[in-house]
């Protein structure tokens, strides 16, 4: 129902109530007026007779010749008169009052019928809109309105919009599978090429070694050549193992990402102490900490619990700690802290390094993104995995530079 229609119904309702009130008021005032007049006449006659008793018969004769009105216990009523004898009949008062009251009642009923018809039309329109959406029809936009159904209409529109957005995201995810496969092929191409080149170098080196041994033809040269060949072979084998490990890590990460995208990764969420998460993540990175010469500071705090999966959350925190350790200088410290308030539990992890490049911050959590300063140690999936794991557990994560230097990761797990 439009605002204009609503004003019309309100005006009709006010007019109807006004007519009914006016009719009732007119009737009551008329009745009151007749009673007052009757009492005044009675008082006048009584005073006149008291002062002139001889006029009693004259007064009675005069009263008999008039039709006065209403009643009261006074001298006039003692002579057999009532208020209806004052000249204004009940019909003369009741008929206009009754007409006004009926007109007001009719207007009120018409207002109610009109309001009911408009409301029924709005309900049918909203129902038809939902039916069109459920059957795959178009018509997402609503005609703007301002009435008692506006809030309901807005909520329906928000819900339908969210459903359309979810459907579009699902379709986009399906269409992005080809792009993801292209990214995977691109990421696998580099280590495979490296392994191929290493194998080629090994073949060439073996050929050169054979030629040297043939030309010299003595044991001393053969032993020296064997030793040199062994060292080079070990270096090449080590490079092959490093690239294979990188491929293995990439495969595991991609499988995990696919499970997260498909919604098949289950989380065993329960109240978990934050200090336990940080301690376990630090312990699992002990070897890297020793190798890099970087300490991880996990201060003891009061018990703070977040409703998360211990293992997966620890995995996400390990990725953040690892990034800080790789960016930090030898002899520095990676710091951790946690706080709690009625809304969320907050975890912070930061280093004492140079911090993020400004152009990298908006893209840090994108898949396969690696900044210009990134070392050739990762594949650009760790931060994306951490973000996905945290957000699936009613949390958020952001990265920023500290005012005094250093990169900081901030995690918030919301209580509700």
Tab-separated table of C-alpha atoms in Angstrom:
chain	number	residue	atom	x	y	z
A	1	UNK	CA	0.000	0.000	0.000
A	2	UNK	CA	1.450	3.343	-1.042
A	3	UNK	CA	1.960	6.318	1.202
A	4	UNK	CA	-0.835	8.178	-0.624
A	5	UNK	CA	-3.319	5.358	0.016
A	6	UNK	CA	-2.243	5.193	3.626
A	7	UNK	CA	-2.978	8.920	4.028
A	8	UNK	CA	-6.400	8.436	2.468
A	9	UNK	CA	-7.323	5.639	4.855
A	10	UNK	CA	-6.079	7.670	7.805
A	11	UNK	CA	-8.170	10.674	6.709
A	12	UNK	CA	-11.301	8.537	6.272
A	13	UNK	CA	-10.815	6.927	9.664
A	14	UNK	CA	-10.350	10.285	11.354
A	15	UNK	CA	-13.460	11.656	9.593
A	16	UNK	CA	-15.527	8.629	10.621
A	17	UNK	CA	-14.463	8.843	14.233
A	18	UNK	CA	-15.070	12.603	14.148
A	19	UNK	CA	-18.619	12.177	12.851
A	20	UNK	CA	-19.457	9.558	15.435
A	21	UNK	CA	-17.969	11.649	18.215
A	22	UNK	CA	-19.806	14.782	17.023
A	23	UNK	CA	-23.123	12.932	16.867
A	24	UNK	CA	-22.752	11.512	20.352
A	25	UNK	CA	-21.607	14.887	21.720
A	26	UNK	CA	-24.547	16.716	20.113
A	27	UNK	CA	-27.030	14.315	21.631
A	28	UNK	CA	-25.513	14.521	25.111
A	29	UNK	CA	-25.331	18.329	25.014
A	30	UNK	CA	-28.987	18.515	23.911
A	31	UNK	CA	-30.087	16.271	26.744
A	32	UNK	CA	-28.078	18.303	29.222
A	33	UNK	CA	-29.480	21.563	27.868
A	34	UNK	CA	-33.084	20.329	28.226
A	35	UNK	CA	-32.475	19.348	31.848
A	36	UNK	CA	-30.963	22.740	32.639
A	37	UNK	CA	-33.871	24.564	31.023
A	38	UNK	CA	-36.369	22.394	32.855
A	39	UNK	CA	-34.753	23.066	36.218
A	40	UNK	CA	-34.600	26.808	35.524
A	41	UNK	CA	-38.298	26.884	34.624
A	42	UNK	CA	-39.197	24.900	37.713
A	43	UNK	CA	-37.184	27.216	39.929
A	44	UNK	CA	-38.799	30.256	38.369
A	45	UNK	CA	-42.333	28.944	38.871
A	46	UNK	CA	-41.603	27.920	42.434
A	47	UNK	CA	-40.247	31.363	43.304
A	48	UNK	CA	-43.220	33.067	41.643
A	49	UNK	CA	-45.795	31.002	43.573
A	50	UNK	CA	-43.960	31.484	46.866
A	51	UNK	CA	-44.133	35.264	46.500
A	52	UNK	CA	-47.634	35.303	45.021
A	53	UNK	CA	-49.678	32.295	46.164
A	54	UNK	CA	-52.707	33.725	44.375
A	55	UNK	CA	-50.963	33.160	41.051
A	56	UNK	CA	-50.746	29.380	41.525
A	57	UNK	CA	-53.757	28.677	39.303
A	58	UNK	CA	-52.554	31.151	36.696
A	59	UNK	CA	-49.127	29.529	36.497
A	60	UNK	CA	-50.669	26.093	36.156
A	61	UNK	CA	-52.883	27.266	33.363
A	62	UNK	CA	-49.911	28.777	31.551
A	63	UNK	CA	-47.873	25.572	31.911
A	64	UNK	CA	-50.744	23.518	30.506
A	65	UNK	CA	-50.692	25.554	27.327
A	66	UNK	CA	-46.942	24.818	26.578
A	67	UNK	CA	-45.046	21.685	25.623
A	68	UNK	CA	-41.999	21.779	27.849
A	69	UNK	CA	-39.169	19.307	28.038
A	70	UNK	CA	-37.224	16.922	30.391
A	71	UNK	CA	-37.902	16.006	34.034
A	72	UNK	CA	-36.632	16.698	37.531
A	73	UNK	CA	-37.999	16.522	41.041
A	74	UNK	CA	-39.272	20.099	41.323
A	75	UNK	CA	-42.552	21.959	41.371
A	76	UNK	CA	-43.145	21.528	37.646
A	77	UNK	CA	-42.927	17.761	37.831
A	78	UNK	CA	-45.386	17.926	40.737
A	79	UNK	CA	-47.998	19.202	38.331
A	80	UNK	CA	-47.533	16.257	35.995
A	81	UNK	CA	-44.999	17.764	33.590
A	82	UNK	CA	-41.757	16.208	32.366
A	83	UNK	CA	-38.664	17.527	30.423
A	84	UNK	CA	-40.109	16.255	27.180
A	85	UNK	CA	-42.812	18.868	27.459
A	86	UNK	CA	-40.379	21.779	26.890
A	87	UNK	CA	-40.841	21.806	23.146
A	88	UNK	CA	-37.849	19.843	21.759
A	89	UNK	CA	-38.917	16.318	20.963
A	90	UNK	CA	-36.620	13.241	21.242
A	91	UNK	CA	-37.012	12.560	17.548
A	92	UNK	CA	-35.698	15.952	16.574
A	93	UNK	CA	-32.482	15.290	18.501
A	94	UNK	CA	-32.049	11.577	17.935
A	95	UNK	CA	-32.547	11.592	14.169
A	96	UNK	CA	-29.553	13.877	13.273
A	97	UNK	CA	-27.427	12.166	15.901
A	98	UNK	CA	-28.373	8.748	14.556
A	99	UNK	CA	-27.637	9.827	10.974
A	100	UNK	CA	-24.232	11.199	11.982
A	101	UNK	CA	-23.409	8.083	13.977
A	102	UNK	CA	-24.367	5.767	11.105
A	103	UNK	CA	-22.405	7.866	8.601
A	104	UNK	CA	-19.360	7.718	10.851
A	105	UNK	CA	-19.742	3.963	11.286
A	106	UNK	CA	-20.066	3.492	7.528
A	107	UNK	CA	-16.927	5.528	6.910
A	108	UNK	CA	-15.060	3.524	9.532
A	109	UNK	CA	-16.130	0.232	7.960
A	110	UNK	CA	-15.153	1.515	4.522
A	111	UNK	CA	-11.731	2.543	5.832
A	112	UNK	CA	-11.192	-0.899	7.327
A	113	UNK	CA	-12.296	-2.606	4.094
A	114	UNK	CA	-10.057	-0.374	1.999
A	115	UNK	CA	-7.059	-1.016	4.286
A	116	UNK	CA	-7.712	-4.768	4.201
A	117	UNK	CA	-7.917	-4.754	0.389
A	118	UNK	CA	-4.647	-2.838	0.025
A	119	UNK	CA	-2.879	-5.056	2.578
A	120	UNK	CA	-4.139	-8.177	0.845
A	121	UNK	CA	-2.844	-6.837	-2.485
A	122	UNK	CA	0.615	-6.169	-0.977
A	123	UNK	CA	0.744	-9.666	0.547
A	124	UNK	CA	-0.202	-11.207	-2.796
A	125	UNK	CA	2.500	-9.138	-4.516
A	126	UNK	CA	5.186	-10.290	-2.061
A	127	UNK	CA	4.020	-13.897	-2.344
A	128	UNK	CA	4.072	-13.729	-6.136
A	129	UNK	CA	7.579	-12.259	-6.041
A	130	UNK	CA	8.863	-15.163	-3.938
A	131	UNK	CA	7.115	-17.667	-6.194
A	132	UNK	CA	8.820	-16.163	-9.266
A	133	UNK	CA	12.204	-16.331	-7.561
A	134	UNK	CA	11.658	-19.943	-6.459
A	135	UNK	CA	10.735	-20.973	-9.995
A	136	UNK	CA	13.834	-19.313	-11.447
A	137	UNK	CA	12.077	-16.264	-12.789
A	138	UNK	CA	13.541	-12.806	-13.108
A	139	UNK	CA	12.527	-9.626	-11.363
A	140	UNK	CA	15.048	-9.171	-8.589
A	141	UNK	CA	14.266	-5.478	-8.109
A	142	UNK	CA	11.306	-4.243	-6.067
A	143	UNK	CA	9.165	-1.183	-6.746
A	144	UNK	CA	9.979	1.287	-3.933
A	145	UNK	CA	7.187	1.771	-1.397
A	146	UNK	CA	6.653	3.407	1.960
A	147	UNK	CA	4.078	1.598	4.092
A	148	UNK	CA	3.766	-0.907	6.926
A	149	UNK	CA	5.153	-3.663	4.671
A	150	UNK	CA	8.291	-1.746	3.692
A	151	UNK	CA	10.516	-3.374	6.324
A	152	UNK	CA	9.297	-6.863	5.391
A	153	UNK	CA	9.897	-6.049	1.736
A	154	UNK	CA	13.433	-4.848	2.512
A	155	UNK	CA	14.269	-8.010	4.458
A	156	UNK	CA	12.911	-10.207	1.662
A	157	UNK	CA	14.962	-8.252	-0.855
A	158	UNK	CA	18.140	-8.629	1.253
A	159	UNK	CA	17.587	-12.366	1.602
A	160	UNK	CA	16.933	-12.868	-2.107
A	161	UNK	CA	19.953	-10.728	-2.990
A	162	UNK	CA	22.164	-12.817	-0.694
A	163	UNK	CA	20.858	-16.018	-2.290
A	164	UNK	CA	21.544	-14.690	-5.779
A	165	UNK	CA	25.026	-13.677	-4.708
A	166	UNK	CA	25.676	-17.142	-3.286
A	167	UNK	CA	24.491	-18.756	-6.504
A	168	UNK	CA	26.652	-16.459	-8.600
A	169	UNK	CA	29.675	-17.216	-6.430
A	170	UNK	CA	29.066	-20.935	-6.853
A	171	UNK	CA	28.855	-20.541	-10.620
A	172	UNK	CA	31.989	-18.391	-10.613
A	173	UNK	CA	33.830	-21.011	-8.559
A	174	UNK	CA	32.895	-23.685	-11.053
A	175	UNK	CA	34.023	-21.499	-13.932
A	176	UNK	CA	37.313	-20.787	-12.189
A	177	UNK	CA	38.329	-24.449	-12.112
A	178	UNK	CA	39.976	-24.057	-15.520
A	179	UNK	CA	41.886	-21.008	-14.309
A	180	UNK	CA	42.980	-22.849	-11.176
A	181	UNK	CA	44.248	-25.731	-13.280
A	182	UNK	CA	46.233	-23.246	-15.325
A	183	UNK	CA	47.753	-21.815	-12.143
A	184	UNK	CA	48.630	-25.304	-10.937
A	185	UNK	CA	50.310	-26.123	-14.242
A	186	UNK	CA	52.244	-22.869	-14.081
A	187	UNK	CA	53.430	-23.570	-10.534
A	188	UNK	CA	54.443	-27.139	-11.371
A	189	UNK	CA	56.312	-26.069	-14.493
A	190	UNK	CA	59.152	-24.321	-12.636
A	191	UNK	CA	60.274	-27.210	-10.369
A	192	UNK	CA	59.841	-29.743	-13.157
A	193	UNK	CA	62.018	-27.659	-15.461
A	194	UNK	CA	64.602	-27.345	-12.706
A	195	UNK	CA	64.643	-31.114	-12.181
A	196	UNK	CA	65.027	-31.653	-15.943
A	197	UNK	CA	67.954	-29.244	-16.158
A	198	UNK	CA	69.621	-30.872	-13.158
A	199	UNK	CA	69.277	-34.284	-14.703
A	200	UNK	CA	70.738	-32.949	-17.965
A	201	UNK	CA	73.689	-31.474	-16.079
A	202	UNK	CA	74.285	-34.807	-14.366
A	203	UNK	CA	74.395	-36.580	-17.726
A	204	UNK	CA	76.796	-34.024	-19.161
A	205	UNK	CA	79.014	-34.261	-16.099
A	206	UNK	CA	79.115	-38.051	-16.306
A	207	UNK	CA	80.131	-37.757	-19.960
A	208	UNK	CA	82.929	-35.303	-19.155
A	209	UNK	CA	84.178	-37.550	-16.355
A	210	UNK	CA	84.321	-40.531	-18.648
A	211	UNK	CA	86.341	-38.551	-21.188
A	212	UNK	CA	88.857	-37.412	-18.553
A	213	UNK	CA	89.341	-40.933	-17.238
A	214	UNK	CA	89.912	-42.235	-20.753
A	215	UNK	CA	92.444	-39.531	-21.627
A	216	UNK	CA	94.549	-39.810	-18.434
A	217	UNK	CA	94.392	-43.542	-18.047
A	218	UNK	CA	95.879	-43.655	-14.519
A	219	UNK	CA	94.523	-44.492	-11.082
A	220	UNK	CA	95.389	-41.174	-9.435
A	221	UNK	CA	93.449	-39.219	-12.021
A	222	UNK	CA	90.576	-41.685	-11.740
A	223	UNK	CA	90.390	-41.252	-7.947
A	224	UNK	CA	90.489	-37.462	-8.192
A	225	UNK	CA	87.838	-37.514	-10.858
A	226	UNK	CA	85.656	-39.873	-8.823
A	227	UNK	CA	85.894	-37.591	-5.801
A	228	UNK	CA	84.994	-34.509	-7.836
A	229	UNK	CA	82.156	-36.381	-9.504
A	230	UNK	CA	80.810	-37.531	-6.158
A	231	UNK	CA	80.682	-33.968	-4.789
A	232	UNK	CA	78.900	-32.669	-7.850
A	233	UNK	CA	76.524	-35.611	-7.866
A	234	UNK	CA	75.623	-34.942	-4.256
A	235	UNK	CA	74.920	-31.288	-5.001
A	236	UNK	CA	72.734	-32.198	-7.951
A	237	UNK	CA	70.888	-34.843	-5.969
A	238	UNK	CA	70.290	-32.371	-3.158
A	239	UNK	CA	68.789	-29.912	-5.621
A	240	UNK	CA	66.570	-32.641	-7.037
A	241	UNK	CA	65.364	-33.555	-3.534
A	242	UNK	CA	64.623	-29.906	-2.768
A	243	UNK	CA	62.538	-29.533	-5.890
A	244	UNK	CA	60.729	-32.804	-5.241
A	245	UNK	CA	59.909	-31.637	-1.704
A	246	UNK	CA	58.580	-28.430	-3.184
A	247	UNK	CA	56.363	-30.376	-5.553
A	248	UNK	CA	55.122	-32.542	-2.685
A	249	UNK	CA	54.283	-29.485	-0.595
A	250	UNK	CA	52.519	-27.904	-3.548
A	251	UNK	CA	50.444	-31.029	-4.095
A	252	UNK	CA	49.394	-31.202	-0.447
A	253	UNK	CA	48.530	-27.507	-0.368
A	254	UNK	CA	46.451	-27.720	-3.533
A	255	UNK	CA	44.550	-30.721	-2.234
A	256	UNK	CA	43.834	-28.858	0.988
A	257	UNK	CA	42.665	-25.786	-0.897
A	258	UNK	CA	40.353	-27.896	-3.022
A	259	UNK	CA	38.820	-29.422	0.113
A	260	UNK	CA	38.296	-25.974	1.601
A	261	UNK	CA	36.703	-24.670	-1.602
A	262	UNK	CA	34.412	-27.679	-1.823
A	263	UNK	CA	33.416	-27.345	1.833
A	264	UNK	CA	34.479	-30.901	2.642
A	265	UNK	CA	37.153	-29.942	5.169
A	266	UNK	CA	35.656	-30.587	8.605
A	267	UNK	CA	36.681	-28.721	11.740
A	268	UNK	CA	36.397	-30.225	15.220
A	269	UNK	CA	35.703	-26.921	16.945
A	270	UNK	CA	35.760	-26.791	20.721
A	271	UNK	CA	37.056	-24.377	23.399
A	272	UNK	CA	40.859	-24.433	23.056
A	273	UNK	CA	43.483	-22.564	25.050
A	274	UNK	CA	45.255	-19.984	22.853
A	275	UNK	CA	48.574	-20.422	24.681
A	276	UNK	CA	48.489	-24.134	23.788
A	277	UNK	CA	48.023	-23.294	20.090
A	278	UNK	CA	50.952	-20.876	20.067
A	279	UNK	CA	53.218	-23.222	22.048
A	280	UNK	CA	52.577	-26.221	19.795
A	281	UNK	CA	53.127	-24.123	16.658
A	282	UNK	CA	56.421	-22.822	18.064
A	283	UNK	CA	57.593	-26.323	19.029
A	284	UNK	CA	56.899	-27.651	15.521
A	285	UNK	CA	59.090	-24.892	14.068
A	286	UNK	CA	61.992	-25.491	16.450
A	287	UNK	CA	64.351	-26.835	13.762
A	288	UNK	CA	63.668	-23.878	11.486
A	289	UNK	CA	64.158	-21.558	14.434
A	290	UNK	CA	67.599	-23.037	15.126
A	291	UNK	CA	68.508	-22.957	11.441
A	292	UNK	CA	67.514	-19.295	11.064
A	293	UNK	CA	68.880	-18.239	14.445
A	294	UNK	CA	65.534	-16.657	15.347
A	295	UNK	CA	63.737	-17.096	18.666
A	296	UNK	CA	59.966	-17.349	19.088
A	297	UNK	CA	58.612	-15.621	22.200
A	298	UNK	CA	55.320	-17.071	23.468
A	299	UNK	CA	54.556	-15.350	26.798
A	300	UNK	CA	52.463	-17.142	29.394
A	301	UNK	CA	49.101	-15.483	29.957
A	302	UNK	CA	45.838	-16.174	31.704
A	303	UNK	CA	43.738	-18.890	30.145
A	304	UNK	CA	41.977	-17.643	27.021
A	305	UNK	CA	39.817	-20.006	25.039
A	306	UNK	CA	38.725	-19.804	21.430
A	307	UNK	CA	36.171	-22.117	19.838
A	308	UNK	CA	38.453	-23.610	17.148
A	309	UNK	CA	39.970	-26.824	15.835
A	310	UNK	CA	43.335	-27.245	17.562
A	311	UNK	CA	45.211	-28.991	14.746
A	312	UNK	CA	44.052	-26.823	11.848
A	313	UNK	CA	44.394	-23.593	13.807
A	314	UNK	CA	47.917	-24.611	14.805
A	315	UNK	CA	48.648	-25.213	11.100
A	316	UNK	CA	47.458	-21.701	10.245
A	317	UNK	CA	49.523	-20.146	13.053
A	318	UNK	CA	52.606	-22.111	11.970
A	319	UNK	CA	52.379	-20.580	8.490
A	320	UNK	CA	52.323	-17.094	10.001
A	321	UNK	CA	55.222	-17.819	12.366
A	322	UNK	CA	57.218	-19.343	9.521
A	323	UNK	CA	56.742	-16.253	7.367
A	324	UNK	CA	57.929	-14.036	10.235
A	325	UNK	CA	60.967	-16.246	10.889
A	326	UNK	CA	61.986	-16.190	7.222
A	327	UNK	CA	61.676	-12.395	7.086
A	328	UNK	CA	63.513	-11.787	10.385
A	329	UNK	CA	67.250	-11.257	10.754
A	330	UNK	CA	69.467	-13.717	12.598
A	331	UNK	CA	69.502	-13.037	16.327
A	332	UNK	CA	66.102	-11.349	16.407
A	333	UNK	CA	62.826	-12.506	17.974
A	334	UNK	CA	59.386	-13.369	16.621
A	335	UNK	CA	56.856	-12.130	19.182
A	336	UNK	CA	53.395	-13.455	20.042
A	337	UNK	CA	50.604	-11.985	22.161
A	338	UNK	CA	46.942	-12.678	22.874
A	339	UNK	CA	44.094	-10.654	24.338
A	340	UNK	CA	40.438	-11.286	25.103
A	341	UNK	CA	37.312	-9.130	25.310
A	342	UNK	CA	33.557	-9.838	25.263
A	343	UNK	CA	33.533	-9.867	21.430
A	344	UNK	CA	36.604	-11.846	20.340
A	345	UNK	CA	39.939	-13.441	21.189
A	346	UNK	CA	42.846	-11.717	19.458
A	347	UNK	CA	46.229	-13.229	18.539
A	348	UNK	CA	49.143	-11.177	17.228
A	349	UNK	CA	52.377	-12.472	15.672
A	350	UNK	CA	55.080	-10.022	14.561
A	351	UNK	CA	58.776	-9.898	13.746
A	352	UNK	CA	61.586	-7.344	13.958
A	353	UNK	CA	62.288	-7.233	10.230
A	354	UNK	CA	61.732	-4.606	7.572
A	355	UNK	CA	57.999	-5.209	7.282
A	356	UNK	CA	55.826	-5.636	4.221
A	357	UNK	CA	56.174	-3.656	1.033
A	358	UNK	CA	53.191	-1.307	0.771
A	359	UNK	CA	52.223	-2.632	-2.642
A	360	UNK	CA	52.188	-6.211	-1.300
A	361	UNK	CA	49.836	-5.689	1.665
A	362	UNK	CA	46.534	-5.742	-0.326
A	363	UNK	CA	47.563	-9.019	-2.023
A	364	UNK	CA	49.263	-10.941	0.810
A	365	UNK	CA	46.448	-13.460	1.234
A	366	UNK	CA	45.855	-14.081	-2.459
A	367	UNK	CA	46.702	-17.542	-3.762
A	368	UNK	CA	50.060	-17.929	-5.500
A	369	UNK	CA	50.965	-14.330	-4.773
A	370	UNK	CA	54.610	-13.752	-3.930
A	371	UNK	CA	56.025	-10.292	-3.323
A	372	UNK	CA	59.156	-8.930	-4.910
A	373	UNK	CA	61.096	-9.387	-1.660
A	374	UNK	CA	59.948	-12.975	-1.188
A	375	UNK	CA	62.714	-15.539	-1.025
A	376	UNK	CA	62.657	-18.570	-3.293
A	377	UNK	CA	61.357	-20.789	-0.502
A	378	UNK	CA	57.603	-20.875	-0.952
A	379	UNK	CA	54.862	-21.173	-3.524
A	380	UNK	CA	52.509	-18.431	-2.307
A	381	UNK	CA	49.829	-20.629	-0.744
A	382	UNK	CA	50.645	-20.592	2.990
A	383	UNK	CA	48.968	-17.278	3.846
A	384	UNK	CA	45.962	-18.131	1.688
A	385	UNK	CA	45.559	-21.413	3.561
A	386	UNK	CA	45.825	-19.662	6.917
A	387	UNK	CA	43.173	-17.140	5.905
A	388	UNK	CA	40.796	-19.872	4.699
A	389	UNK	CA	41.228	-21.936	7.888
A	390	UNK	CA	40.689	-18.937	10.158
A	391	UNK	CA	37.656	-17.590	8.313
A	392	UNK	CA	35.992	-21.017	8.308
A	393	UNK	CA	36.099	-20.848	12.118
A	394	UNK	CA	34.315	-17.498	12.524
A	395	UNK	CA	37.529	-15.505	12.473
A	396	UNK	CA	39.312	-12.840	10.463
A	397	UNK	CA	42.978	-12.124	9.741
A	398	UNK	CA	44.817	-9.029	8.570
A	399	UNK	CA	48.420	-8.012	8.025
A	400	UNK	CA	50.068	-4.627	8.541
A	401	UNK	CA	53.354	-2.945	9.398
A	402	UNK	CA	54.088	-1.843	12.939
A	403	UNK	CA	54.923	1.831	13.522
A	404	UNK	CA	58.427	0.946	14.774
A	405	UNK	CA	59.104	-1.554	12.006
A	406	UNK	CA	58.283	-5.199	11.544
A	407	UNK	CA	55.475	-7.182	9.931
A	408	UNK	CA	52.468	-8.098	12.075
A	409	UNK	CA	49.667	-10.634	11.598
A	410	UNK	CA	46.480	-10.135	13.621
A	411	UNK	CA	43.887	-12.894	14.113
A	412	UNK	CA	40.478	-12.459	15.722
A	413	UNK	CA	38.189	-15.348	16.624
A	414	UNK	CA	34.723	-13.983	17.393
A	415	UNK	CA	32.824	-15.438	20.326
A	416	UNK	CA	29.393	-15.159	18.677
